[in-house]
PDB file of C-alpha atoms in Angstrom:
ATOM      1  CA  MET A1421     -17.421 -67.895  -5.373  1.00 85.00           C
ATOM      2  CA  GLU A1422     -16.720 -68.069  -9.090  1.00 92.00           C
ATOM      3  CA  TYR A1423     -16.956 -64.595 -10.577  1.00 93.00           C
ATOM      4  CA  SER A1424     -18.873 -63.767 -13.730  1.00 93.00           C
ATOM      5  CA  GLU A1425     -16.941 -63.170 -16.923  1.00 91.00           C
ATOM      6  CA  ILE A1426     -16.903 -59.383 -17.225  1.00 91.00           C
ATOM      7  CA  PRO A1427     -14.517 -57.471 -19.474  1.00 89.00           C
ATOM      8  CA  THR A1428     -12.291 -55.150 -17.462  1.00 92.00           C
ATOM      9  CA  SER A1429     -13.243 -51.628 -18.459  1.00 91.00           C
ATOM     10  CA  LYS A1430     -13.175 -48.013 -17.356  1.00 92.00           C
ATOM     11  CA  ILE A1431     -15.946 -45.534 -18.179  1.00 89.00           C
ATOM     12  CA  SER A1432     -15.653 -41.794 -17.735  1.00 87.00           C
ATOM     13  CA  GLY A1433     -18.497 -39.432 -18.628  1.00 86.00           C
ATOM     14  CA  SER A1434     -21.379 -41.260 -20.294  1.00 86.00           C
ATOM     15  CA  GLY A1435     -20.833 -44.786 -21.549  1.00 89.00           C
ATOM     16  CA  ARG A1436     -22.195 -48.277 -22.113  1.00 90.00           C
ATOM     17  CA  LEU A1437     -20.706 -51.733 -21.815  1.00 89.00           C
ATOM     18  CA  THR A1438     -22.398 -54.905 -23.035  1.00 90.00           C
ATOM     19  CA  VAL A1439     -21.786 -58.093 -21.035  1.00 88.00           C
ATOM     20  CA  PRO A1440     -22.873 -61.096 -23.131  1.00 87.00           C
ATOM     21  CA  GLY A1441     -25.517 -63.185 -21.401  1.00 87.00           C
ATOM     22  CA  HIS A1442     -26.286 -60.519 -18.812  1.00 89.00           C
ATOM     23  CA  GLY A1443     -27.069 -57.125 -20.299  1.00 92.00           C
ATOM     24  CA  VAL A1444     -25.675 -53.626 -20.562  1.00 94.00           C
ATOM     25  CA  PHE A1445     -23.878 -51.402 -18.073  1.00 94.00           C
ATOM     26  CA  LYS A1446     -25.038 -47.800 -18.418  1.00 94.00           C
ATOM     27  CA  ILE A1447     -23.036 -45.181 -16.570  1.00 94.00           C
ATOM     28  CA  SER A1448     -23.278 -41.424 -16.485  1.00 93.00           C
ATOM     29  CA  GLY A1449     -20.388 -40.278 -14.335  1.00 92.00           C
ATOM     30  CA  SER A1450     -17.503 -42.684 -13.852  1.00 92.00           C
ATOM     31  CA  GLY A1451     -17.018 -46.371 -13.343  1.00 92.00           C
ATOM     32  CA  ARG A1452     -14.534 -49.213 -13.151  1.00 94.00           C
ATOM     33  CA  ILE A1453     -15.768 -52.650 -14.092  1.00 94.00           C
ATOM     34  CA  SER A1454     -14.066 -56.017 -13.648  1.00 95.00           C
ATOM     35  CA  PRO A1455     -14.872 -59.473 -12.217  1.00 95.00           C
ATOM     36  CA  GLU A1456     -13.210 -58.396  -8.962  1.00 96.00           C
ATOM     37  CA  GLN A1457     -14.957 -55.034  -8.571  1.00 96.00           C
ATOM     38  CA  ILE A1458     -17.767 -52.893  -9.902  1.00 96.00           C
ATOM     39  CA  LYS A1459     -17.301 -49.306  -8.790  1.00 96.00           C
ATOM     40  CA  THR A1460     -19.542 -46.489 -10.010  1.00 95.00           C
ATOM     41  CA  SER A1461     -20.288 -42.892  -9.109  1.00 94.00           C
ATOM     42  CA  GLY A1462     -23.022 -40.708 -10.546  1.00 94.00           C
ATOM     43  CA  SER A1463     -25.911 -42.487 -12.257  1.00 95.00           C
ATOM     44  CA  SER A1464     -25.604 -46.145 -13.183  1.00 95.00           C
ATOM     45  CA  LYS A1465     -27.556 -49.191 -14.318  1.00 96.00           C
ATOM     46  CA  ILE A1466     -25.977 -52.582 -13.711  1.00 96.00           C
ATOM     47  CA  PRO A1467     -27.268 -55.805 -15.299  1.00 96.00           C
ATOM     48  CA  GLY A1468     -28.553 -58.507 -12.989  1.00 96.00           C
ATOM     49  CA  GLY A1469     -27.335 -62.053 -12.525  1.00 96.00           C
ATOM     50  CA  LEU A1470     -23.712 -61.067 -11.857  1.00 96.00           C
ATOM     51  CA  LYS A1471     -21.277 -62.571  -9.334  1.00 96.00           C
ATOM     52  CA  VAL A1472     -18.429 -60.222  -8.464  1.00 97.00           C
ATOM     53  CA  GLY A1473     -15.916 -59.652  -5.702  1.00 97.00           C
ATOM     54  CA  GLU A1474     -17.099 -56.210  -4.649  1.00 97.00           C
ATOM     55  CA  VAL A1475     -19.812 -53.724  -5.583  1.00 97.00           C
ATOM     56  CA  LYS A1476     -19.260 -50.114  -4.578  1.00 97.00           C
ATOM     57  CA  VAL A1477     -21.795 -47.559  -5.790  1.00 96.00           C
ATOM     58  CA  SER A1478     -22.322 -43.902  -4.968  1.00 95.00           C
ATOM     59  CA  GLY A1479     -24.988 -41.586  -6.337  1.00 94.00           C
ATOM     60  CA  SER A1480     -27.987 -43.218  -8.010  1.00 96.00           C
ATOM     61  CA  SER A1481     -27.739 -46.870  -9.062  1.00 96.00           C
ATOM     62  CA  THR A1482     -30.053 -49.638 -10.213  1.00 97.00           C
ATOM     63  CA  ILE A1483     -29.161 -53.332 -10.375  1.00 97.00           C
ATOM     64  CA  GLU A1484     -31.533 -54.916 -12.861  1.00 97.00           C
ATOM     65  CA  GLY A1485     -31.981 -58.312 -11.196  1.00 97.00           C
ATOM     66  CA  ASP A1486     -30.132 -60.509  -8.689  1.00 97.00           C
ATOM     67  CA  ILE A1487     -26.620 -59.668  -7.528  1.00 97.00           C
ATOM     68  CA  GLU A1488     -24.126 -61.820  -5.604  1.00 98.00           C
ATOM     69  CA  THR A1489     -20.988 -60.273  -4.171  1.00 97.00           C
ATOM     70  CA  GLU A1490     -18.592 -60.594  -1.277  1.00 97.00           C
ATOM     71  CA  TYR A1491     -18.747 -56.938  -0.276  1.00 97.00           C
ATOM     72  CA  MET A1492     -21.309 -54.274  -1.135  1.00 97.00           C
ATOM     73  CA  THR A1493     -21.046 -50.603  -0.231  1.00 97.00           C
ATOM     74  CA  VAL A1494     -23.835 -48.149  -1.052  1.00 96.00           C
ATOM     75  CA  SER A1495     -23.723 -44.385  -0.677  1.00 95.00           C
ATOM     76  CA  GLY A1496     -26.688 -42.447  -2.038  1.00 94.00           C
ATOM     77  CA  SER A1497     -29.743 -44.102  -3.575  1.00 95.00           C
ATOM     78  CA  SER A1498     -29.623 -47.686  -4.823  1.00 97.00           C
ATOM     79  CA  SER A1499     -32.153 -50.329  -5.851  1.00 97.00           C
ATOM     80  CA  VAL A1500     -31.813 -54.060  -6.513  1.00 98.00           C
ATOM     81  CA  GLU A1501     -34.573 -55.464  -8.723  1.00 98.00           C
ATOM     82  CA  GLY A1502     -34.091 -58.981  -7.372  1.00 98.00           C
ATOM     83  CA  ASN A1503     -32.224 -60.730  -4.552  1.00 98.00           C
ATOM     84  CA  LEU A1504     -29.111 -59.343  -2.873  1.00 98.00           C
ATOM     85  CA  THR A1505     -26.615 -61.923  -1.588  1.00 98.00           C
ATOM     86  CA  CYS A1506     -23.338 -60.802  -0.049  1.00 97.00           C
ATOM     87  CA  GLU A1507     -20.903 -61.374   2.780  1.00 97.00           C
ATOM     88  CA  ASP A1508     -20.861 -57.840   4.152  1.00 98.00           C
ATOM     89  CA  LEU A1509     -23.200 -54.944   3.356  1.00 98.00           C
ATOM     90  CA  GLU A1510     -22.550 -51.335   4.317  1.00 97.00           C
ATOM     91  CA  LYS A1511     -25.039 -48.655   3.337  1.00 96.00           C
ATOM     92  CA  SER A1512     -25.732 -44.984   3.973  1.00 95.00           C
ATOM     93  CA  GLY A1513     -28.612 -43.298   2.196  1.00 93.00           C
ATOM     94  CA  SER A1514     -31.438 -45.220   0.545  1.00 96.00           C
ATOM     95  CA  LEU A1515     -31.526 -48.908  -0.464  1.00 97.00           C
ATOM     96  CA  ARG A1516     -34.416 -50.914  -1.904  1.00 98.00           C
ATOM     97  CA  VAL A1517     -34.181 -54.676  -2.457  1.00 98.00           C
ATOM     98  CA  ASP A1518     -37.210 -56.085  -4.252  1.00 98.00           C
ATOM     99  CA  GLY A1519     -36.402 -59.682  -3.351  1.00 98.00           C
ATOM    100  CA  ASN A1520     -34.584 -61.268  -0.413  1.00 98.00           C
ATOM    101  CA  LEU A1521     -31.526 -60.060   1.483  1.00 98.00           C
ATOM    102  CA  LYS A1522     -28.947 -62.638   2.552  1.00 98.00           C
ATOM    103  CA  CYS A1523     -25.653 -61.630   4.116  1.00 98.00           C
ATOM    104  CA  ARG A1524     -23.185 -62.225   6.931  1.00 98.00           C
ATOM    105  CA  THR A1525     -23.240 -58.688   8.339  1.00 98.00           C
ATOM    106  CA  ALA A1526     -25.234 -55.562   7.472  1.00 98.00           C
ATOM    107  CA  GLN A1527     -24.441 -52.054   8.711  1.00 97.00           C
ATOM    108  CA  LEU A1528     -27.237 -49.778   7.512  1.00 97.00           C
ATOM    109  CA  SER A1529     -28.178 -46.135   7.972  1.00 96.00           C
ATOM    110  CA  GLY A1530     -30.878 -44.078   6.267  1.00 95.00           C
ATOM    111  CA  SER A1531     -33.852 -45.778   4.598  1.00 96.00           C
ATOM    112  CA  THR A1532     -33.919 -49.498   3.781  1.00 97.00           C
ATOM    113  CA  LYS A1533     -36.718 -51.540   2.199  1.00 98.00           C
ATOM    114  CA  VAL A1534     -36.532 -55.294   1.583  1.00 98.00           C
ATOM    115  CA  GLY A1535     -39.468 -56.862  -0.234  1.00 98.00           C
ATOM    116  CA  GLY A1536     -38.858 -60.408   1.006  1.00 98.00           C
ATOM    117  CA  THR A1537     -36.981 -62.117   3.819  1.00 98.00           C
ATOM    118  CA  GLY A1538     -33.819 -61.086   5.587  1.00 98.00           C
ATOM    119  CA  VAL A1539     -31.331 -63.823   6.500  1.00 98.00           C
ATOM    120  CA  ILE A1540     -28.322 -62.479   8.383  1.00 98.00           C
ATOM    121  CA  GLU A1541     -25.647 -64.764   9.741  1.00 97.00           C
ATOM    122  CA  LYS A1542     -23.807 -62.577  12.263  1.00 97.00           C
ATOM    123  CA  GLU A1543     -25.157 -59.047  12.773  1.00 98.00           C
ATOM    124  CA  LEU A1544     -27.780 -56.657  11.466  1.00 98.00           C
ATOM    125  CA  LYS A1545     -27.333 -53.095  12.671  1.00 97.00           C
ATOM    126  CA  ASN A1546     -29.680 -50.405  11.427  1.00 96.00           C
ATOM    127  CA  SER A1547     -30.060 -46.707  12.182  1.00 95.00           C
ATOM    128  CA  GLY A1548     -32.989 -44.930  10.512  1.00 93.00           C
ATOM    129  CA  SER A1549     -35.995 -46.645   8.947  1.00 95.00           C
ATOM    130  CA  ILE A1550     -36.110 -50.244   7.759  1.00 97.00           C
ATOM    131  CA  ARG A1551     -38.854 -52.478   6.402  1.00 98.00           C
ATOM    132  CA  PHE A1552     -38.969 -56.200   5.603  1.00 98.00           C
ATOM    133  CA  GLY A1553     -41.828 -57.794   3.696  1.00 98.00           C
ATOM    134  CA  ASP A1554     -41.340 -61.187   5.374  1.00 98.00           C
ATOM    135  CA  ASP A1555     -39.399 -62.908   8.190  1.00 98.00           C
ATOM    136  CA  VAL A1556     -36.030 -61.775   9.532  1.00 98.00           C
ATOM    137  CA  GLU A1557     -33.672 -64.515  10.728  1.00 98.00           C
ATOM    138  CA  CYS A1558     -30.326 -63.877  12.395  1.00 98.00           C
ATOM    139  CA  GLU A1559     -27.982 -66.360  14.068  1.00 96.00           C
ATOM    140  CA  GLY A1560     -26.355 -63.454  15.907  1.00 98.00           C
ATOM    141  CA  HIS A1561     -27.422 -59.960  16.891  1.00 98.00           C
ATOM    142  CA  ILE A1562     -30.041 -57.529  15.599  1.00 98.00           C
ATOM    143  CA  ARG A1563     -29.809 -53.889  16.659  1.00 97.00           C
ATOM    144  CA  PHE A1564     -32.431 -51.403  15.466  1.00 96.00           C
ATOM    145  CA  SER A1565     -32.462 -47.688  16.161  1.00 94.00           C
ATOM    146  CA  GLY A1566     -35.360 -45.646  14.794  1.00 92.00           C
ATOM    147  CA  GLY A1567     -38.483 -46.888  13.030  1.00 93.00           C
ATOM    148  CA  PHE A1568     -38.830 -50.436  11.736  1.00 96.00           C
ATOM    149  CA  GLU A1569     -41.472 -52.698  10.252  1.00 97.00           C
ATOM    150  CA  VAL A1570     -41.323 -56.472   9.760  1.00 98.00           C
ATOM    151  CA  GLN A1571     -44.269 -58.163   8.084  1.00 98.00           C
ATOM    152  CA  GLY A1572     -43.172 -61.563   9.386  1.00 98.00           C
ATOM    153  CA  LYS A1573     -41.417 -62.919  12.472  1.00 98.00           C
ATOM    154  CA  VAL A1574     -38.041 -61.916  13.922  1.00 98.00           C
ATOM    155  CA  THR A1575     -35.773 -64.673  15.273  1.00 98.00           C
ATOM    156  CA  ALA A1576     -32.262 -63.976  16.548  1.00 98.00           C
ATOM    157  CA  LYS A1577     -29.773 -64.739  19.285  1.00 98.00           C
ATOM    158  CA  SER A1578     -30.320 -61.223  20.618  1.00 98.00           C
ATOM    159  CA  PHE A1579     -32.693 -58.439  19.607  1.00 98.00           C
ATOM    160  CA  GLU A1580     -32.163 -54.856  20.781  1.00 98.00           C
ATOM    161  CA  ALA A1581     -34.197 -51.845  19.677  1.00 97.00           C
ATOM    162  CA  LYS A1582     -34.128 -48.139  20.463  1.00 95.00           C
ATOM    163  CA  LEU A1583     -37.525 -46.829  19.423  1.00 94.00           C
ATOM    164  CA  GLY A1584     -37.923 -43.710  17.325  1.00 88.00           C
ATOM    165  CA  ARG A1585     -40.806 -41.280  17.505  1.00 84.00           C
ATOM    166  CA  LYS A1586     -43.109 -43.249  15.195  1.00 87.00           C
ATOM    167  CA  GLU A1587     -44.813 -46.604  15.636  1.00 93.00           C
ATOM    168  CA  SER A1588     -42.812 -49.722  14.773  1.00 97.00           C
ATOM    169  CA  PHE A1589     -44.347 -53.090  13.890  1.00 98.00           C
ATOM    170  CA  ILE A1590     -43.310 -56.748  13.938  1.00 98.00           C
ATOM    171  CA  GLN A1591     -46.322 -58.686  12.714  1.00 98.00           C
ATOM    172  CA  GLY A1592     -45.177 -62.215  13.585  1.00 98.00           C
ATOM    173  CA  GLY A1593     -43.608 -61.643  17.000  1.00 98.00           C
ATOM    174  CA  ILE A1594     -40.063 -61.880  18.364  1.00 98.00           C
ATOM    175  CA  GLU A1595     -38.082 -64.911  19.512  1.00 98.00           C
ATOM    176  CA  ALA A1596     -34.533 -64.523  20.860  1.00 98.00           C
ATOM    177  CA  GLU A1597     -32.399 -65.430  23.856  1.00 98.00           C
ATOM    178  CA  TYR A1598     -32.025 -61.772  24.844  1.00 98.00           C
ATOM    179  CA  ILE A1599     -34.649 -59.142  23.987  1.00 98.00           C
ATOM    180  CA  GLU A1600     -34.440 -55.483  24.984  1.00 98.00           C
ATOM    181  CA  VAL A1601     -36.720 -52.751  23.630  1.00 97.00           C
ATOM    182  CA  ARG A1602     -36.448 -49.220  25.016  1.00 94.00           C
ATOM    183  CA  GLU A1603     -37.067 -45.596  24.158  1.00 89.00           C
ATOM    184  CA  SER A1604     -34.230 -43.819  22.393  1.00 78.00           C
ATOM    185  CA  ARG A1605     -32.924 -40.453  23.491  1.00 68.00           C
ATOM    186  CA  GLU A1606     -34.655 -38.904  20.477  1.00 62.00           C
ATOM    187  CA  ASN A1607     -37.958 -40.341  21.718  1.00 54.00           C
ATOM    188  CA  TRP A1608     -38.045 -38.176  24.832  1.00 53.00           C
ATOM    189  CA  ARG A1609     -41.779 -37.545  24.395  1.00 56.00           C
ATOM    190  CA  GLY A1610     -42.437 -41.256  24.723  1.00 57.00           C
ATOM    191  CA  ASP A1611     -44.652 -41.411  21.632  1.00 70.00           C
ATOM    192  CA  GLY A1612     -42.676 -44.152  19.875  1.00 86.00           C
ATOM    193  CA  VAL A1613     -43.989 -47.668  20.437  1.00 95.00           C
ATOM    194  CA  LEU A1614     -43.392 -51.205  19.165  1.00 97.00           C
ATOM    195  CA  ILE A1615     -46.526 -53.159  18.284  1.00 98.00           C
ATOM    196  CA  THR A1616     -46.180 -56.925  17.919  1.00 98.00           C
ATOM    197  CA  THR A1617     -47.780 -60.260  18.855  1.00 98.00           C
ATOM    198  CA  ASP A1618     -45.924 -62.807  21.038  1.00 98.00           C
ATOM    199  CA  ILE A1619     -42.492 -62.139  22.562  1.00 98.00           C
ATOM    200  CA  VAL A1620     -40.460 -65.180  23.652  1.00 98.00           C
ATOM    201  CA  GLY A1621     -36.959 -65.108  25.139  1.00 98.00           C
ATOM    202  CA  GLU A1622     -34.688 -66.026  28.021  1.00 98.00           C
ATOM    203  CA  GLU A1623     -34.223 -62.464  29.284  1.00 98.00           C
ATOM    204  CA  VAL A1624     -36.850 -59.940  28.178  1.00 98.00           C
ATOM    205  CA  ILE A1625     -36.801 -56.190  28.919  1.00 98.00           C
ATOM    206  CA  LEU A1626     -39.605 -54.115  27.414  1.00 97.00           C
ATOM    207  CA  GLU A1627     -40.484 -50.426  27.375  1.00 96.00           C
ATOM    208  CA  ASN A1628     -43.196 -48.807  25.219  1.00 95.00           C
ATOM    209  CA  VAL A1629     -44.292 -52.143  23.773  1.00 97.00           C
ATOM    210  CA  GLU A1630     -47.789 -53.325  22.909  1.00 97.00           C
ATOM    211  CA  CYS A1631     -48.014 -57.098  22.471  1.00 98.00           C
ATOM    212  CA  ASP A1632     -50.219 -60.134  22.989  1.00 98.00           C
ATOM    213  CA  ASN A1633     -48.119 -62.323  25.307  1.00 98.00           C
ATOM    214  CA  VAL A1634     -44.667 -62.311  26.926  1.00 98.00           C
ATOM    215  CA  THR A1635     -42.822 -65.503  27.858  1.00 98.00           C
ATOM    216  CA  GLY A1636     -39.340 -65.640  29.373  1.00 98.00           C
ATOM    217  CA  ASN A1637     -37.010 -66.804  32.077  1.00 98.00           C
ATOM    218  CA  LYS A1638     -36.395 -63.285  33.428  1.00 98.00           C
ATOM    219  CA  VAL A1639     -39.012 -60.706  32.417  1.00 98.00           C
ATOM    220  CA  THR A1640     -38.937 -56.955  33.078  1.00 98.00           C
ATOM    221  CA  ILE A1641     -41.879 -54.816  31.979  1.00 97.00           C
ATOM    222  CA  LEU A1642     -41.060 -51.088  32.126  1.00 95.00           C
ATOM    223  CA  PRO A1643     -43.383 -48.061  31.681  1.00 92.00           C
ATOM    224  CA  GLY A1644     -45.394 -47.588  28.505  1.00 92.00           C
ATOM    225  CA  CYS A1645     -46.240 -51.261  27.937  1.00 95.00           C
ATOM    226  CA  ARG A1646     -49.537 -52.946  27.219  1.00 95.00           C
ATOM    227  CA  VAL A1647     -49.761 -56.748  27.367  1.00 96.00           C
ATOM    228  CA  LYS A1648     -53.117 -57.962  26.091  1.00 96.00           C
ATOM    229  CA  GLY A1649     -52.707 -61.572  27.144  1.00 96.00           C
ATOM    230  CA  LYS A1650     -50.355 -63.289  29.621  1.00 96.00           C
ATOM    231  CA  ILE A1651     -46.942 -62.615  31.119  1.00 96.00           C
ATOM    232  CA  GLN A1652     -45.282 -65.963  31.800  1.00 97.00           C
ATOM    233  CA  TYR A1653     -41.906 -66.361  33.537  1.00 96.00           C
ATOM    234  CA  ARG A1654     -39.758 -69.127  35.036  1.00 95.00           C
ATOM    235  CA  GLU A1655     -37.271 -67.313  37.294  1.00 96.00           C
ATOM    236  CA  SER A1656     -38.226 -63.680  37.938  1.00 96.00           C
ATOM    237  CA  VAL A1657     -40.627 -60.956  36.848  1.00 96.00           C
ATOM    238  CA  LYS A1658     -40.803 -57.193  37.412  1.00 94.00           C
ATOM    239  CA  VAL A1659     -43.854 -55.342  36.102  1.00 94.00           C
ATOM    240  CA  ASP A1660     -44.431 -51.593  36.159  1.00 89.00           C
ATOM    241  CA  PRO A1661     -47.657 -50.959  38.089  1.00 86.00           C
ATOM    242  CA  ASN A1662     -49.081 -48.882  35.221  1.00 79.00           C
ATOM    243  CA  THR A1663     -48.808 -51.738  32.728  1.00 76.00           C
ATOM    244  CA  ARG A1664     -52.187 -52.529  31.226  1.00 71.00           C
TER     245      ARG A1664
END
């Protein structure tokens, strides 16, 4: 990736830096700025349209448009007013992406909101709450723990979810080779549930799931499930007798 032309600068206290063709950095706290790395702590506003080696922000930060980086680390509260494209994303706290998220790996904790699609090459791992406004596609593994909402469809090699205490939703269904949805330890009351449409996989294990249809090679339906339509299998099926 060819980095954007950014003057190498250091800001301590309250300062501004104009990047021709992009906009103005505004930092209240401290920051180091270069084509290889943008690192801020405190309160910061970063112009959009930049391509940099690494973005590392802590505190409160706003990226005013698209951002493309190899590595992004967020601690605190951060928003991207456009698309976020990176190799690896690591976040604790709150992150909002108004556009699409595209990355190789994402390790997320806290609250995450993505307005558009999520395209993840290798792994998406989330603990806390997460919401996507469109489809989520992953060539590798998706692991959710807590509450989640996907307005589109989830496709992955494997999909694993530990349900929190609130309802979770996947509007367009799930398609993966391996699918496992279960209660988490925090959901000991059994009031957390995943609501979706069609579930299609090779091996499917479901607990506390409400869906339309289930199709798989090996299908296991555990307590707390409601299948409105059909359960179809090719090799084996186990269904809890209380399944509706």
